[in-house]
Amino acid sequence: MSVERDVIGTLPDGKPVEKLTITNSGGMKIAAMNYGATLIRVEVPDRYGKMADVVLGFDNLRDYVEHNQFFGSTVGRYANRIACGTFTLDGVDYQLAVNNNGNHLHGGDIGFDKKSWAAQVSHHDNAVRFTYVSPDGEENYPGTLECNVTYSLGEDNDLRITYHAVTDKPTILNLTNHSYFNLAGRGNILNHMLSINAHRFTPTDENQIPTGEIRPVAGTPMDFVNLHRIGDRMDANDEQLLIGGGYDHNWVLNKTIAGELSLAARVEEYDTGRCLECHTTTPGIQLCTSNFLNLDVPGKKGMPLTRYAAFCLETQYFPDSPNKPNFPSAVLRPGDIYKQVTVYKFGTVE
């Protein structure tokens, strides 16, 4: 194992940005930068041992700053959407930024993805830990929040992301990583095979806010209980797919015990043989198939950043949970500890 750190540029406010790279003995490599605690590279072998980077992003810091698409970012304080940007906590009403079709998305105007995090290397654990203190009232969220995100790489090609946070006032919190995966390292993801360990999902209204219903996936294009080609039903005349322009929904994960680390999803790509398993402690996972991605600037090595170029598996509390009493609570109180673990396990299939 090795961990390297390099300065790759400066932000407009003059703060330096570091890239930290971990390589295991098998050659798998991950890299993250302290701007947004962002995962910027995941290099894994195919069935023949050929390495490729399987996450979308840019070749330079400027494009991450100027063309933000949350590529690999740590998203918070609240990942996903909150209806009308409002919620009530302990009898107090809060109005957050409205930055997505009349709703609040991914922490607001200047969320955690746009913050400079402090970086610390742990050679013993083959890990990089990013720390950020969000002051009381930032983006109008209550409470001073101390949080850290740790990326670690195992010898079995497993990327572990651990989130930890505490607060001095009651608040809401929902952190996730927003990496865009393409296991082929090129083209689109329509031929990727996907399974999601969930028999239910949360349908949305026309503004992609959950209605509050928890609906069975059986008999719908949302049924990924068994491996299914992502593109097979993408164009189905289905209300939910039409709303999202494809898949952009939250699945209710099958859990024997709340908070257990368990299988959430599996993806296989047969041309290269690469596969990915996602395990998480969270109650939900958002599948997004980059339905509206269409950037004029290219990604790494000139890769077009266009529709269906990648998929996201955002492990999370449910969207709009603060306004849905029947959803798992995303409230964090003083004295409690927010801890979330997500593991992306990479391998190959024949």
Tab-separated table of C-alpha atoms in Angstrom, residues 18-180:
chain	number	residue	atom	x	y	z
A	18	GLU	CA	-4.608	18.642	-2.571
A	19	LYS	CA	-5.003	15.304	-4.320
A	20	LEU	CA	-4.441	12.241	-2.167
A	21	THR	CA	-3.874	8.893	-3.869
A	22	ILE	CA	-4.001	5.420	-2.354
A	23	THR	CA	-2.701	2.386	-4.265
A	24	ASN	CA	-3.005	-1.205	-3.065
A	25	SER	CA	-0.617	-4.069	-3.797
A	26	GLY	CA	-2.790	-5.258	-6.694
A	27	GLY	CA	-2.540	-1.911	-8.476
A	28	MET	CA	-6.041	-0.615	-7.744
A	29	LYS	CA	-5.876	3.113	-7.181
A	30	ILE	CA	-8.225	5.693	-5.718
A	31	ALA	CA	-7.662	9.431	-5.557
A	32	ALA	CA	-9.593	12.125	-3.733
A	33	MET	CA	-9.182	15.869	-3.346
A	34	ASN	CA	-10.014	18.082	-0.389
A	35	TYR	CA	-12.237	20.360	-2.510
A	36	GLY	CA	-15.635	18.866	-1.747
A	37	ALA	CA	-13.962	15.783	-0.206
A	38	THR	CA	-14.302	14.569	-3.782
A	39	LEU	CA	-13.450	11.131	-5.145
A	40	ILE	CA	-11.779	11.903	-8.459
A	41	ARG	CA	-10.323	8.562	-9.553
A	42	VAL	CA	-11.117	4.868	-9.106
A	43	GLU	CA	-8.823	2.721	-11.211
A	44	VAL	CA	-9.672	-1.002	-11.242
A	45	PRO	CA	-8.716	-4.015	-13.396
A	46	ASP	CA	-10.902	-5.807	-15.913
A	47	ARG	CA	-10.995	-9.604	-16.332
A	48	TYR	CA	-7.646	-9.464	-18.167
A	49	GLY	CA	-5.971	-7.205	-15.607
A	50	LYS	CA	-6.229	-4.064	-17.751
A	51	MET	CA	-6.751	-1.007	-15.559
A	52	ALA	CA	-9.282	1.741	-16.250
A	53	ASP	CA	-10.745	4.661	-14.342
A	54	VAL	CA	-14.438	3.897	-13.741
A	55	VAL	CA	-15.695	7.226	-12.356
A	56	LEU	CA	-16.541	10.325	-14.374
A	57	GLY	CA	-14.813	13.617	-13.729
A	58	PHE	CA	-12.383	16.125	-15.179
A	59	ASP	CA	-8.658	16.310	-15.853
A	60	ASN	CA	-8.267	19.653	-14.061
A	61	LEU	CA	-9.457	21.460	-10.956
A	62	ARG	CA	-10.912	24.418	-12.864
A	63	ASP	CA	-13.570	22.280	-14.548
A	64	TYR	CA	-14.608	20.778	-11.205
A	65	VAL	CA	-15.124	24.327	-9.908
A	66	GLU	CA	-16.747	25.850	-13.007
A	67	HIS	CA	-18.834	22.909	-14.258
A	68	ASN	CA	-20.115	21.395	-11.052
A	69	GLN	CA	-22.098	18.181	-11.553
A	70	PHE	CA	-21.287	16.700	-8.121
A	71	PHE	CA	-18.831	14.293	-9.782
A	72	GLY	CA	-17.527	12.216	-6.860
A	73	SER	CA	-18.436	14.893	-4.329
A	74	THR	CA	-19.409	14.512	-0.714
A	75	VAL	CA	-22.928	15.918	-0.706
A	76	GLY	CA	-24.546	17.594	2.314
A	77	ARG	CA	-25.845	18.734	4.621
A	78	TYR	CA	-28.854	17.049	3.092
A	79	ALA	CA	-28.329	14.969	-0.019
A	80	ASN	CA	-31.202	14.784	-2.499
A	81	ARG	CA	-34.348	16.916	-2.333
A	82	ILE	CA	-36.391	18.672	0.339
A	83	ALA	CA	-39.797	19.914	-0.823
A	84	CYS	CA	-39.948	23.701	-1.184
A	85	GLY	CA	-36.751	23.885	0.866
A	86	THR	CA	-38.742	23.888	4.098
A	87	PHE	CA	-38.900	21.679	7.168
A	88	THR	CA	-39.968	21.976	10.798
A	89	LEU	CA	-37.831	20.684	13.644
A	90	ASP	CA	-38.923	20.878	17.292
A	91	GLY	CA	-41.562	23.449	16.379
A	92	VAL	CA	-39.181	25.756	14.518
A	93	ASP	CA	-39.649	26.354	10.792
A	94	TYR	CA	-36.588	26.493	8.533
A	95	GLN	CA	-36.340	27.849	4.990
A	96	LEU	CA	-33.439	26.505	2.963
A	97	ALA	CA	-32.221	27.585	-0.456
A	98	VAL	CA	-34.508	26.679	-3.334
A	99	ASN	CA	-32.147	25.566	-6.083
A	100	ASN	CA	-33.954	22.828	-8.019
A	101	ASN	CA	-37.388	23.365	-9.569
A	102	GLY	CA	-38.698	25.069	-6.447
A	103	ASN	CA	-37.055	22.583	-4.093
A	104	HIS	CA	-33.836	22.245	-2.104
A	105	LEU	CA	-31.187	19.947	-3.586
A	106	HIS	CA	-27.888	18.560	-2.267
A	107	GLY	CA	-27.306	21.048	0.531
A	108	GLY	CA	-28.154	24.311	-1.204
A	109	ASP	CA	-26.267	26.982	-3.099
A	110	ILE	CA	-22.901	26.306	-1.473
A	111	GLY	CA	-23.109	22.788	-0.137
A	112	PHE	CA	-20.381	20.527	1.193
A	113	ASP	CA	-19.343	19.697	-2.382
A	114	LYS	CA	-18.006	23.272	-2.740
A	115	LYS	CA	-16.173	23.467	0.595
A	116	SER	CA	-12.477	23.146	1.317
A	117	TRP	CA	-12.007	20.229	3.721
A	118	ALA	CA	-8.963	19.547	5.887
A	119	ALA	CA	-7.141	16.369	4.821
A	120	GLN	CA	-5.282	13.881	6.986
A	121	VAL	CA	-3.504	10.708	5.831
A	122	SER	CA	-3.494	7.492	7.849
A	123	HIS	CA	-0.790	5.220	6.440
A	124	HIS	CA	-1.642	2.559	9.015
A	125	ASP	CA	-5.241	2.305	7.778
A	126	ASN	CA	-4.481	3.073	4.108
A	127	ALA	CA	-6.978	5.879	4.429
A	128	VAL	CA	-7.557	9.567	3.878
A	129	ARG	CA	-9.820	11.482	6.246
A	130	PHE	CA	-11.437	14.791	5.325
A	131	THR	CA	-12.834	17.059	8.042
A	132	TYR	CA	-15.179	20.033	7.804
A	133	VAL	CA	-16.915	22.150	10.458
A	134	SER	CA	-20.185	23.617	9.203
A	135	PRO	CA	-21.175	26.637	11.323
A	136	ASP	CA	-24.611	27.118	12.818
A	137	GLY	CA	-26.872	28.723	10.208
A	138	GLU	CA	-24.794	27.761	7.173
A	139	GLU	CA	-27.262	27.436	4.283
A	140	ASN	CA	-29.796	28.092	7.114
A	141	TYR	CA	-29.328	24.654	8.674
A	142	PRO	CA	-29.346	24.728	12.472
A	143	GLY	CA	-26.395	23.700	14.610
A	144	THR	CA	-22.632	23.668	14.306
A	145	LEU	CA	-21.825	20.373	12.646
A	146	GLU	CA	-18.444	18.672	12.930
A	147	CYS	CA	-18.127	15.994	10.291
A	148	ASN	CA	-15.540	13.844	8.629
A	149	VAL	CA	-15.442	11.518	5.642
A	150	THR	CA	-12.862	8.757	5.387
A	151	TYR	CA	-11.889	6.935	2.202
A	152	SER	CA	-9.972	3.688	2.693
A	153	LEU	CA	-8.800	1.073	0.203
A	154	GLY	CA	-8.505	-2.616	1.011
A	155	GLU	CA	-6.344	-5.315	-0.543
A	156	ASP	CA	-9.512	-6.985	-1.860
A	157	ASN	CA	-10.287	-3.931	-4.049
A	158	ASP	CA	-12.953	-2.622	-1.690
A	159	LEU	CA	-13.404	1.125	-1.342
A	160	ARG	CA	-14.876	1.985	2.057
A	161	ILE	CA	-16.423	5.386	2.785
A	162	THR	CA	-17.131	6.160	6.440
A	163	TYR	CA	-19.078	9.242	7.524
A	164	HIS	CA	-19.055	10.591	11.084
A	165	ALA	CA	-20.688	13.737	12.492
A	166	VAL	CA	-21.828	15.406	15.711
A	167	THR	CA	-23.864	18.568	16.318
A	168	ASP	CA	-24.444	21.066	19.113
A	169	LYS	CA	-28.112	21.682	18.164
A	170	PRO	CA	-30.826	19.469	16.704
A	171	THR	CA	-30.418	19.384	12.942
A	172	ILE	CA	-31.012	17.186	9.912
A	173	LEU	CA	-28.230	15.348	8.144
A	174	ASN	CA	-27.978	13.098	5.111
A	175	LEU	CA	-24.500	12.642	3.631
A	176	THR	CA	-23.636	10.685	0.504
A	177	ASN	CA	-21.033	10.302	-2.194
A	178	HIS	CA	-22.099	11.317	-5.687
A	179	SER	CA	-19.720	9.328	-7.890
A	180	TYR	CA	-20.792	8.604	-11.458
